[in-house]
Short mmCIF file of C-alpha atoms in Angstrom, two decimals:
data_model
loop_
_atom_site.label_atom_id
_atom_site.label_comp_id
_atom_site.label_asym_id
_atom_site.label_seq_id
_atom_site.Cartn_x
_atom_site.Cartn_y
_atom_site.Cartn_z
CA MET A 1 -18.19 -16.85 29.23
CA SER A 2 -18.96 -13.33 28.54
CA LYS A 3 -20.12 -12.68 24.86
CA LEU A 4 -16.65 -11.10 23.71
CA ASP A 5 -14.21 -14.76 24.74
CA ALA A 6 -17.23 -16.56 22.30
CA ILE A 7 -16.64 -14.68 19.71
CA LEU A 8 -13.02 -14.62 19.33
CA GLU A 9 -13.68 -18.84 20.60
CA GLN A 10 -15.67 -18.19 17.25
CA VAL A 11 -12.54 -16.46 15.24
CA ASP A 12 -10.47 -20.02 16.83
CA THR A 13 -13.65 -22.44 15.50
CA ASN A 14 -13.48 -20.53 11.74
CA MET A 15 -9.54 -21.10 11.43
CA SER A 16 -9.97 -24.19 8.74
CA ALA A 17 -12.88 -22.32 7.23
CA SER A 18 -11.33 -18.32 7.34
CA VAL A 19 -7.79 -20.58 5.41
CA ASP A 20 -10.12 -22.23 3.22
CA LYS A 21 -11.16 -18.17 2.56
CA LEU A 22 -9.31 -16.18 1.90
CA VAL A 23 -6.90 -19.32 -0.06
CA HIS A 24 -9.45 -18.60 -3.41
CA PHE A 25 -9.90 -14.80 -2.67
CA LEU A 26 -5.50 -15.64 -3.10
CA THR A 27 -6.58 -16.57 -6.46
CA PHE A 28 -7.76 -14.03 -8.61
CA PRO A 29 -5.07 -12.55 -10.77
CA SER A 30 -6.71 -8.86 -10.19
CA VAL A 31 -3.84 -7.42 -11.40
CA SER A 32 -5.30 -3.16 -11.59
CA SER A 33 -2.27 -1.13 -13.54
CA GLN A 34 -2.06 -3.97 -17.67
CA PRO A 35 -4.57 -4.72 -18.99
CA GLU A 36 -4.45 -8.19 -19.34
CA GLY A 37 -5.54 -7.81 -14.95
CA LYS A 38 -9.09 -6.61 -15.79
CA GLU A 39 -10.61 -10.45 -16.13
CA GLY A 40 -9.77 -10.76 -12.88
CA ILE A 41 -10.22 -7.67 -11.28
CA LEU A 42 -13.36 -8.02 -12.27
CA ALA A 43 -13.92 -11.45 -10.90
CA CYS A 44 -12.18 -10.68 -7.64
CA SER A 45 -15.54 -7.96 -7.44
CA ASP A 46 -18.29 -9.61 -7.97
CA TRP A 47 -16.75 -12.39 -5.50
CA LEU A 48 -15.67 -9.48 -3.10
CA LYS A 49 -19.85 -8.87 -3.91
CA SER A 50 -21.14 -11.85 -3.62
CA GLU A 51 -19.27 -12.91 -0.14
CA LEU A 52 -20.63 -9.79 1.44
CA GLY A 53 -24.09 -11.22 0.97
CA LYS A 54 -24.10 -13.88 2.38
CA LEU A 55 -22.33 -12.05 5.74
CA GLY A 56 -25.61 -9.93 5.07
CA PHE A 57 -24.04 -5.87 4.09
CA ASP A 58 -26.47 -4.62 0.74
CA VAL A 59 -23.84 -4.91 -1.94
CA GLN A 60 -23.24 -2.51 -4.92
CA VAL A 61 -20.15 -2.90 -6.53
CA VAL A 62 -19.29 0.64 -8.31
CA GLU A 63 -18.18 1.74 -11.91
CA THR A 64 -15.89 4.01 -12.93
CA ALA A 65 -13.89 5.53 -15.56
CA GLY A 66 -10.74 2.82 -14.32
CA HIS A 67 -11.64 -0.65 -11.84
CA PRO A 68 -14.89 -0.38 -10.08
CA LEU A 69 -14.97 -0.58 -5.89
CA VAL A 70 -17.42 -3.00 -4.04
CA MET A 71 -18.93 -0.72 -1.34
CA ALA A 72 -21.31 -2.40 1.46
CA ARG A 73 -22.72 -1.40 4.34
CA THR A 74 -24.96 -3.53 7.53
CA GLY A 75 -28.98 -3.52 6.18
CA SER A 76 -29.50 -2.83 9.56
CA ASP A 77 -28.98 0.56 11.77
CA SER A 78 -27.61 -0.03 15.23
CA GLY A 79 -27.47 3.02 16.90
CA GLY A 80 -24.55 2.70 17.60
CA VAL A 81 -21.30 4.59 16.04
CA LYS A 82 -20.82 5.30 11.76
CA ALA A 83 -17.71 3.36 10.84
CA LEU A 84 -16.47 2.96 8.02
CA PHE A 85 -13.80 -0.11 7.28
CA TYR A 86 -10.66 -0.11 4.20
CA GLY A 87 -8.90 -2.70 2.64
CA HIS A 88 -7.87 -3.16 -1.86
CA TYR A 89 -8.20 -5.94 -3.27
CA ASP A 90 -6.02 -5.34 -6.58
CA VAL A 91 -3.11 -6.75 -6.05
CA GLN A 92 1.22 -5.49 -7.95
CA PRO A 93 2.40 -7.67 -11.13
CA ALA A 94 3.48 -11.31 -9.97
CA GLU A 95 6.31 -10.30 -12.32
CA PRO A 96 9.29 -12.10 -12.93
CA LEU A 97 7.00 -14.94 -13.09
CA ASP A 98 10.10 -17.43 -12.72
CA ALA A 99 11.50 -15.82 -9.09
CA TRP A 100 8.51 -17.63 -7.30
CA ILE A 101 9.10 -20.92 -6.21
CA THR A 102 5.30 -22.05 -6.52
CA PRO A 103 2.68 -20.24 -9.09
CA PRO A 104 1.45 -16.67 -8.30
CA PHE A 105 -2.14 -17.00 -8.57
CA GLN A 106 -1.84 -21.13 -6.95
CA PRO A 107 -1.64 -20.50 -3.72
CA ALA A 108 0.58 -22.52 -1.69
CA ILE A 109 0.57 -23.22 2.81
CA ARG A 110 4.72 -24.23 3.18
CA ASP A 111 5.24 -25.60 6.95
CA GLU A 112 8.62 -22.99 7.54
CA ASP A 113 10.53 -22.58 10.83
CA GLY A 114 7.57 -23.53 12.70
CA LEU A 115 4.80 -21.38 10.93
CA LYS A 116 2.17 -22.47 8.40
CA ARG A 117 2.79 -19.04 5.42
CA ILE A 118 0.85 -18.43 2.31
CA TYR A 119 2.51 -17.64 -0.66
CA ALA A 120 0.80 -15.41 -3.35
CA ARG A 121 0.71 -12.09 -4.80
CA GLY A 122 -1.89 -10.09 -2.76
CA ALA A 123 -1.13 -12.31 0.50
CA SER A 124 -0.48 -9.25 2.51
CA ASP A 125 -0.68 -6.95 0.34
CA SER A 126 -3.65 -6.48 1.25
CA LYS A 127 -5.45 -9.71 0.03
CA SER A 128 -4.72 -10.74 4.00
CA GLN A 129 -5.81 -7.34 5.85
CA VAL A 130 -9.12 -7.13 3.64
CA TRP A 131 -9.89 -10.26 4.55
CA SER A 132 -8.84 -10.63 8.11
CA VAL A 133 -11.78 -8.05 9.35
CA LEU A 134 -13.96 -9.78 7.25
CA GLU A 135 -13.02 -12.69 9.45
CA ALA A 136 -14.11 -10.30 12.33
CA PHE A 137 -17.67 -9.69 10.65
CA ARG A 138 -18.56 -13.27 10.12
CA ALA A 139 -17.24 -14.37 13.12
CA TRP A 140 -19.47 -11.97 15.66
CA LYS A 141 -23.08 -12.15 12.90
CA GLU A 142 -22.95 -16.12 13.93
CA THR A 143 -21.94 -15.35 17.54
CA ALA A 144 -23.68 -12.36 18.48
CA GLY A 145 -26.49 -11.47 15.95
CA ASP A 146 -25.63 -7.84 14.86
CA LEU A 147 -22.64 -6.27 14.84
CA PRO A 148 -22.51 -3.58 17.29
CA ILE A 149 -21.74 -1.21 14.60
CA ASP A 150 -23.27 0.29 11.75
CA ALA A 151 -20.45 -0.32 8.89
CA ILE A 152 -19.89 0.46 5.83
CA ILE A 153 -17.57 -1.23 3.30
CA LEU A 154 -15.62 0.20 0.85
CA LEU A 155 -12.81 -2.36 -1.23
CA GLU A 156 -11.20 -0.58 -4.19
CA GLY A 157 -9.15 -1.65 -7.84
CA GLU A 158 -6.89 0.64 -8.22
CA GLU A 159 -4.86 0.88 -5.18
CA GLU A 160 -1.52 -0.43 -6.13
CA THR A 161 -1.49 2.18 -9.08
CA GLY A 162 -2.66 5.52 -7.59
CA SER A 163 -6.28 5.81 -6.53
CA PRO A 164 -7.09 7.47 -10.41
CA SER A 165 -10.60 7.72 -9.60
CA LEU A 166 -10.97 7.61 -5.88
CA PRO A 167 -11.48 11.44 -5.91
CA GLU A 168 -14.11 11.37 -7.72
CA PHE A 169 -16.02 8.75 -6.57
CA VAL A 170 -15.73 10.05 -2.84
CA GLU A 171 -16.48 13.82 -3.93
CA ILE A 172 -19.81 12.07 -6.26
CA HIS A 173 -20.55 9.05 -2.89
CA ARG A 174 -19.14 11.95 -0.48
CA ASP A 175 -22.88 11.24 1.54
CA ALA A 176 -22.65 7.44 1.78
CA LEU A 177 -19.42 7.31 3.12
CA SER A 178 -19.88 10.37 5.69
CA CYS A 179 -18.85 7.92 9.09
CA ASP A 180 -17.74 8.94 12.87
CA VAL A 181 -14.39 7.20 11.94
CA ALA A 182 -12.29 5.12 9.20
CA PHE A 183 -9.49 2.31 10.20
CA ILE A 184 -7.65 1.90 6.88
CA SER A 185 -6.14 -2.09 6.79
CA ASP A 186 -3.59 -2.25 4.64
CA SER A 187 -0.32 -0.88 7.82
CA ASP A 188 2.35 -2.94 9.37
CA MET A 189 3.35 -4.20 12.54
CA TRP A 190 6.61 -2.80 14.43
CA SER A 191 7.91 -6.46 14.62
CA PRO A 192 5.99 -9.50 14.47
CA ALA A 193 5.12 -9.93 18.35
CA ARG A 194 4.27 -6.39 18.62
CA PRO A 195 0.96 -4.11 16.70
CA ALA A 196 1.21 -0.66 15.46
CA ILE A 197 -1.10 2.02 14.84
CA THR A 198 0.64 4.48 12.05
CA THR A 199 -0.10 8.18 11.95
CA HIS A 200 2.94 9.33 9.27
CA LEU A 201 2.63 8.03 5.35
CA LYS A 202 4.33 9.85 2.70
CA GLY A 203 2.67 10.69 -0.81
CA LEU A 204 2.98 9.31 -3.45
CA LEU A 205 3.89 9.29 -6.81
CA HIS A 206 4.79 7.64 -10.62
CA GLU A 207 6.64 8.76 -13.40
CA LYS A 208 7.86 6.95 -16.97
CA VAL A 209 10.04 8.78 -19.67
CA THR A 210 11.55 7.25 -22.97
CA ILE A 211 14.67 9.03 -24.23
CA HIS A 212 14.18 8.56 -28.31
CA ALA A 213 17.39 8.87 -30.42
CA PRO A 214 16.65 10.44 -33.98
CA ASN A 215 16.61 7.19 -35.83
CA GLY A 216 14.94 4.01 -34.79
CA ASP A 217 17.45 1.29 -33.97
CA LEU A 218 20.73 0.84 -35.73
CA HIS A 219 23.79 -1.12 -36.32
CA SER A 220 26.71 -0.62 -32.85
CA GLY A 221 28.95 -1.62 -35.66
CA HIS A 222 28.44 0.34 -38.30
CA PHE A 223 27.18 3.43 -35.48
CA GLY A 224 28.68 3.83 -32.49
CA ASN A 225 30.53 6.24 -30.90
CA VAL A 226 28.49 8.54 -34.00
CA ALA A 227 25.19 7.91 -33.05
CA VAL A 228 23.65 8.77 -30.04
CA ASN A 229 22.60 5.84 -27.74
CA PRO A 230 19.65 6.15 -25.32
CA VAL A 231 20.51 3.64 -22.63
CA ARG A 232 23.26 6.22 -21.97
CA VAL A 233 21.21 9.18 -22.58
CA LEU A 234 19.23 7.87 -19.67
CA ALA A 235 21.96 6.87 -17.57
CA ARG A 236 22.96 9.66 -17.49
CA ILE A 237 20.83 11.18 -16.29
CA LEU A 238 18.82 8.28 -14.60
CA ALA A 239 22.43 9.02 -12.06
CA SER A 240 22.91 12.34 -11.61
CA ILE A 241 19.15 12.43 -10.29
CA HIS A 242 21.63 11.71 -6.86
CA ASP A 243 24.25 12.92 -5.65
CA ASP A 244 26.63 10.70 -4.09
CA ARG A 245 24.90 10.49 -1.04
CA GLY A 246 21.73 10.40 -1.98
CA ARG A 247 20.49 13.23 -2.21
CA VAL A 248 18.24 15.17 -5.01
CA THR A 249 20.08 17.12 -6.70
CA ILE A 250 16.75 18.12 -9.18
CA ASN A 251 16.89 22.11 -8.29
CA GLY A 252 13.98 22.75 -5.84
CA PHE A 253 13.42 19.31 -5.10
CA TYR A 254 13.82 19.35 -1.50
CA ASP A 255 10.84 23.34 -2.15
CA GLY A 256 8.04 21.49 0.86
CA VAL A 257 10.18 19.40 2.83
CA GLU A 258 9.62 19.93 6.19
CA PRO A 259 11.77 19.05 9.36
CA VAL A 260 11.33 16.26 12.05
CA SER A 261 10.38 17.82 15.22
CA PRO A 262 13.01 17.35 18.01
CA ALA A 263 10.81 15.43 19.87
CA LEU A 264 9.47 13.17 17.25
CA ARG A 265 13.12 12.49 16.17
CA ASP A 266 14.09 11.62 19.18
CA GLN A 267 10.83 8.94 19.67
CA TRP A 268 11.96 7.93 15.89
CA GLN A 269 16.38 7.83 17.57
CA ALA A 270 14.84 5.53 20.68
CA LEU A 271 13.81 2.50 19.17
CA ASP A 272 14.46 -0.34 17.69
CA ILE A 273 15.88 -0.82 13.61
CA THR A 274 15.73 -3.94 13.83
CA GLU A 275 13.11 -5.40 14.92
CA ALA A 276 11.25 -3.53 11.93
CA LEU A 277 13.29 -4.60 9.46
CA SER A 278 12.84 -8.12 10.88
CA GLY A 279 15.93 -9.05 8.19
CA VAL A 280 15.86 -6.96 5.53
CA SER A 281 18.71 -5.57 4.88
CA VAL A 282 19.49 -1.88 4.48
CA ALA A 283 23.70 -2.02 4.46
CA GLY A 284 24.82 -0.07 1.68
CA GLY A 285 21.80 2.67 1.48
CA PRO A 286 22.30 6.18 1.18
CA ASP A 287 22.11 8.36 4.23
CA GLU A 288 22.12 11.63 2.58
CA GLY A 289 24.52 12.96 4.01
CA GLY A 290 22.00 15.12 7.58
CA GLY A 291 23.00 12.87 10.39
CA TYR A 292 19.84 11.31 9.80
CA GLY A 293 18.72 7.60 11.16
CA PRO A 294 17.17 4.86 9.28
CA ILE A 295 14.10 6.27 10.92
CA GLU A 296 13.61 9.04 9.15
CA LEU A 297 14.40 8.08 5.52
CA MET A 298 12.17 5.89 5.28
CA TRP A 299 9.95 7.86 7.14
CA GLY A 300 9.82 11.52 7.03
CA ARG A 301 13.21 12.28 4.20
CA PRO A 302 12.24 12.99 0.80
CA GLY A 303 13.15 10.08 -2.56
CA ILE A 304 13.26 9.28 -5.34
CA ASP A 305 13.32 5.73 -6.83
CA PHE A 306 13.99 3.83 -10.25
CA ASN A 307 11.85 0.59 -10.61
CA GLY A 308 12.55 -0.25 -13.69
CA LEU A 309 15.21 -0.37 -17.25
CA VAL A 310 14.10 -1.11 -20.20
CA GLY A 311 16.49 -1.02 -23.39
CA GLY A 312 17.68 -2.31 -26.32
CA ASN A 313 18.43 -6.35 -26.30
CA THR A 314 17.00 -7.91 -23.17
CA GLY A 315 15.97 -11.22 -24.45
CA PRO A 316 18.43 -14.55 -25.07
CA GLY A 317 20.58 -13.40 -27.80
CA GLU A 318 23.58 -11.63 -28.36
CA ARG A 319 22.25 -9.02 -30.20
CA SER A 320 24.57 -5.50 -31.19
CA VAL A 321 23.17 -2.90 -31.63
CA LEU A 322 22.16 0.56 -30.70
CA PRO A 323 18.27 1.53 -29.06
CA GLY A 324 16.46 3.43 -30.84
CA SER A 325 15.03 4.77 -27.57
CA ALA A 326 15.64 4.31 -23.86
CA SER A 327 12.65 4.03 -21.26
CA ALA A 328 12.69 4.05 -16.78
CA ARG A 329 9.68 3.64 -14.21
CA LEU A 330 10.32 5.75 -11.26
CA SER A 331 9.37 6.63 -8.28
CA PHE A 332 8.52 9.62 -5.86
CA ARG A 333 8.05 9.51 -2.37
CA LEU A 334 6.84 12.43 -0.71
CA VAL A 335 6.80 14.69 2.55
CA GLY A 336 5.64 17.43 4.32
CA ARG A 337 4.45 19.84 1.96
CA GLN A 338 5.25 18.13 -1.29
CA ARG A 339 2.84 18.14 -4.15
CA PRO A 340 3.14 15.08 -6.31
CA GLU A 341 2.29 18.16 -9.67
CA ASP A 342 5.34 20.56 -8.49
CA VAL A 343 7.51 17.99 -8.11
CA ARG A 344 6.43 16.34 -11.82
CA ALA A 345 7.03 19.45 -13.75
CA LYS A 346 10.49 19.85 -11.74
CA PHE A 347 11.85 16.11 -12.58
CA ARG A 348 11.16 17.18 -16.27
CA SER A 349 12.45 19.75 -16.52
CA PHE A 350 15.62 18.56 -14.68
CA VAL A 351 15.39 15.39 -17.53
CA GLU A 352 14.08 17.96 -20.61
CA ALA A 353 17.46 20.16 -19.30
CA GLY A 354 19.52 16.70 -20.17
CA LEU A 355 18.73 16.04 -23.23
CA PRO A 356 21.16 16.12 -26.11
CA VAL A 357 20.23 16.96 -29.99
CA GLY A 358 18.22 15.48 -31.74
CA CYS A 359 16.76 13.81 -29.11
CA ARG A 360 13.54 13.89 -28.17
CA VAL A 361 11.82 12.93 -24.57
CA GLU A 362 7.94 11.07 -24.32
CA PHE A 363 6.67 11.55 -20.11
CA GLU A 364 3.92 9.49 -18.85
CA GLY A 365 2.21 10.09 -15.57
CA CYS A 366 0.38 8.14 -13.39
CA GLY A 367 -0.45 9.35 -9.88
CA GLY A 368 0.11 11.91 -7.63
CA SER A 369 -1.16 12.21 -4.09
CA SER A 370 1.28 14.15 -0.95
CA ALA A 371 1.99 13.58 2.37
CA VAL A 372 -0.96 13.71 4.72
CA SER A 373 -0.25 13.38 8.69
CA VAL A 374 -3.78 11.69 10.96
CA ASN A 375 -4.79 12.70 14.63
CA ASP A 376 -2.18 10.15 16.75
CA ALA A 377 -4.35 11.16 19.98
CA GLY A 378 -8.74 10.80 20.42
CA PRO A 379 -10.69 8.52 22.28
CA TYR A 380 -10.36 6.06 18.48
CA VAL A 381 -6.62 5.79 19.16
CA ALA A 382 -7.10 4.80 22.65
CA ALA A 383 -9.27 2.14 21.69
CA THR A 384 -7.59 0.93 18.63
CA ALA A 385 -4.82 1.10 21.21
CA ARG A 386 -6.51 -0.76 23.60
CA ALA A 387 -7.79 -4.64 21.85
CA LEU A 388 -4.21 -4.31 19.57
CA ASP A 389 -2.42 -4.41 23.56
CA CYS A 390 -5.36 -6.82 24.31
CA GLU A 391 -4.01 -9.58 21.70
CA TRP A 392 -0.95 -9.50 21.56
CA ALA A 393 -0.29 -8.61 24.62
CA GLN A 394 2.29 -5.51 23.68
CA PRO A 395 2.41 -2.13 24.28
CA THR A 396 0.82 -0.81 20.49
CA LEU A 397 3.31 1.74 19.22
CA ILE A 398 2.22 5.08 16.85
CA LYS A 399 4.78 5.41 13.81
CA GLY A 400 5.41 6.23 10.95
CA THR A 401 5.33 4.91 6.90
CA GLY A 402 7.16 5.49 4.02
CA GLY A 403 3.97 3.31 2.05
CA THR A 404 0.77 5.58 0.46
CA ILE A 405 -2.52 5.83 0.95
CA PRO A 406 -4.68 8.17 -1.13
CA LEU A 407 -7.45 7.22 0.57
CA ILE A 408 -7.17 8.92 4.12
CA GLU A 409 -5.85 12.45 2.43
CA LEU A 410 -9.05 12.37 0.42
CA LEU A 411 -11.41 10.94 3.88
CA THR A 412 -9.27 13.22 5.96
CA ASN A 413 -9.38 16.77 3.90
CA SER A 414 -12.37 15.75 2.14
CA LEU A 415 -15.04 14.41 4.61
CA ASN A 416 -13.12 15.32 8.16
CA VAL A 417 -12.69 12.07 8.87
CA ASP A 418 -10.39 11.16 11.80
CA CYS A 419 -8.87 8.62 10.07
CA ILE A 420 -6.75 4.98 12.07
CA VAL A 421 -4.63 3.12 9.96
CA THR A 422 -3.05 0.03 11.70
CA GLY A 423 -2.55 -3.77 9.82
CA PHE A 424 -0.56 -7.16 10.45
CA ILE A 425 2.48 -7.36 7.40
CA LEU A 426 5.43 -7.67 8.43
CA ALA A 427 8.90 -6.12 5.99
CA ASP A 428 10.16 -9.73 4.75
CA ASP A 429 6.85 -10.81 4.03
CA ALA A 430 7.65 -10.14 0.92
CA ILE A 431 5.16 -7.66 -0.61
CA HIS A 432 5.27 -6.37 -4.23
CA ALA A 433 8.54 -9.27 -4.84
CA PRO A 434 8.84 -12.79 -5.65
CA ASN A 435 7.08 -15.65 -3.01
CA GLU A 436 5.04 -12.75 -1.04
CA ARG A 437 3.41 -14.55 1.94
CA TYR A 438 1.64 -14.43 5.28
CA ASP A 439 1.73 -16.65 8.22
CA VAL A 440 -1.17 -18.36 9.06
CA GLU A 441 -1.13 -17.02 13.26
CA ARG A 442 -0.60 -13.60 11.43
CA LEU A 443 -3.97 -14.00 10.09
CA ARG A 444 -5.41 -15.93 13.06
CA LYS A 445 -4.49 -12.10 15.89
CA GLY A 446 -5.86 -10.46 12.44
CA ILE A 447 -9.43 -11.57 13.34
CA ARG A 448 -9.23 -11.39 16.34
CA SER A 449 -7.84 -7.66 16.25
CA TRP A 450 -10.85 -6.70 14.54
CA VAL A 451 -13.83 -8.10 17.52
CA ARG A 452 -11.75 -7.32 20.11
CA ILE A 453 -11.81 -3.50 17.71
CA LEU A 454 -15.32 -4.12 16.84
CA SER A 455 -15.84 -4.74 20.45
CA GLU A 456 -13.87 -1.41 21.52
CA LEU A 457 -15.95 0.49 19.00
CA ALA A 458 -19.73 -0.76 20.55
CA ASN A 459 -18.25 1.83 23.45
CA PHE A 460 -18.34 5.15 21.54
CA LYS A 461 -21.64 6.09 20.11
CA ARG A 462 -23.28 7.30 17.10
CA GLY A 463 -22.14 11.76 16.77
CA SER A 464 -19.73 11.28 19.09
CA ASN A 465 -15.82 11.20 20.41
CA GLU A 466 -16.10 9.97 23.62
#
């Protein structure tokens, strides 16, 4: 039996323990966007420090102005390639809680359609992705001793809030993060059977906008039809952001948007979108009227989405009131040379221009990263594709995504590091939604995939791209 086969066999032998550890990982309510998530964030980062220490890594929890990062590195010098592995341990809020079949931080394993699925917040995005890498390291070390590479592990606690502390962290720790290649384990497959490497990612910014009326809450019978209603004002402004085909009407919003090349458009149009959607319906969605296919809209066109609306009576029972304020949260997905602060300023001007006399607006911004394209060729991409091809017995697809990972822009622009973005999330995993899930077989094959990637990296010399 070859060394690689022995390590892969160890992965299979360890699966029960691997699942148990992942289930424990999922019990931490590490919600980065809510103040009450701080305790879960700290407990989770401490647990990761302990687990990485047990694997023989030198580990530190690095405090930031926000949530801590966990950074680890191999204790000995292998003389091999130096590779950084990034993931995040923070998760999205779990609300609405009553939409979950089982509590989001009490993981449940259910047999469904011939698969064992783990249900919990973070099951797919992205604790399973982190855990796949760490379990690959475990199997390798238990079977072969030392890793064949020098590994740097970086686990972030603010990815779901736009990584606000990351730029300063990267600047301060430039030397410690220096590497030959970086692997970002926070992406999706093309389909349940076909792996993928992602090379085009959108940028992202968030905005919260609150419209305040001149008065507080008012009796709707006494003042209806004459007093300003902030809910109506906000609804009108939001409705005017898009035309009937879904194009954004904000002046200058499309500045910096670059057309997709004919060759790339042909590649995308040749793909069967139904494979990637895994049963998720996009029927009736906007098309912008520009002849764009669904893949180009998802990967190559910018957009604005409304993530939440709050105003007036949202509780049980009737309350006849003109609310004193109304709020909305929006996310902006950017492409090409669009810049977050430029788009933010144009959006705010658009809202201010739509305010009636007497109303005032309050803005709260969060995050801001530009779109990024990474190297889709080169030896590390080829090596990763070989590893994935072998494990999944399907040709790896080089693709885009509508998602955003701020670290990639920092690594490519600040440290000039090639990034390989891959992972095993599926469209129907319900990430960011109630009843998020991940199947145990995909966890197994994900761990085995990372073992094969490590085996490929063993063939590289440090500082070499050959």
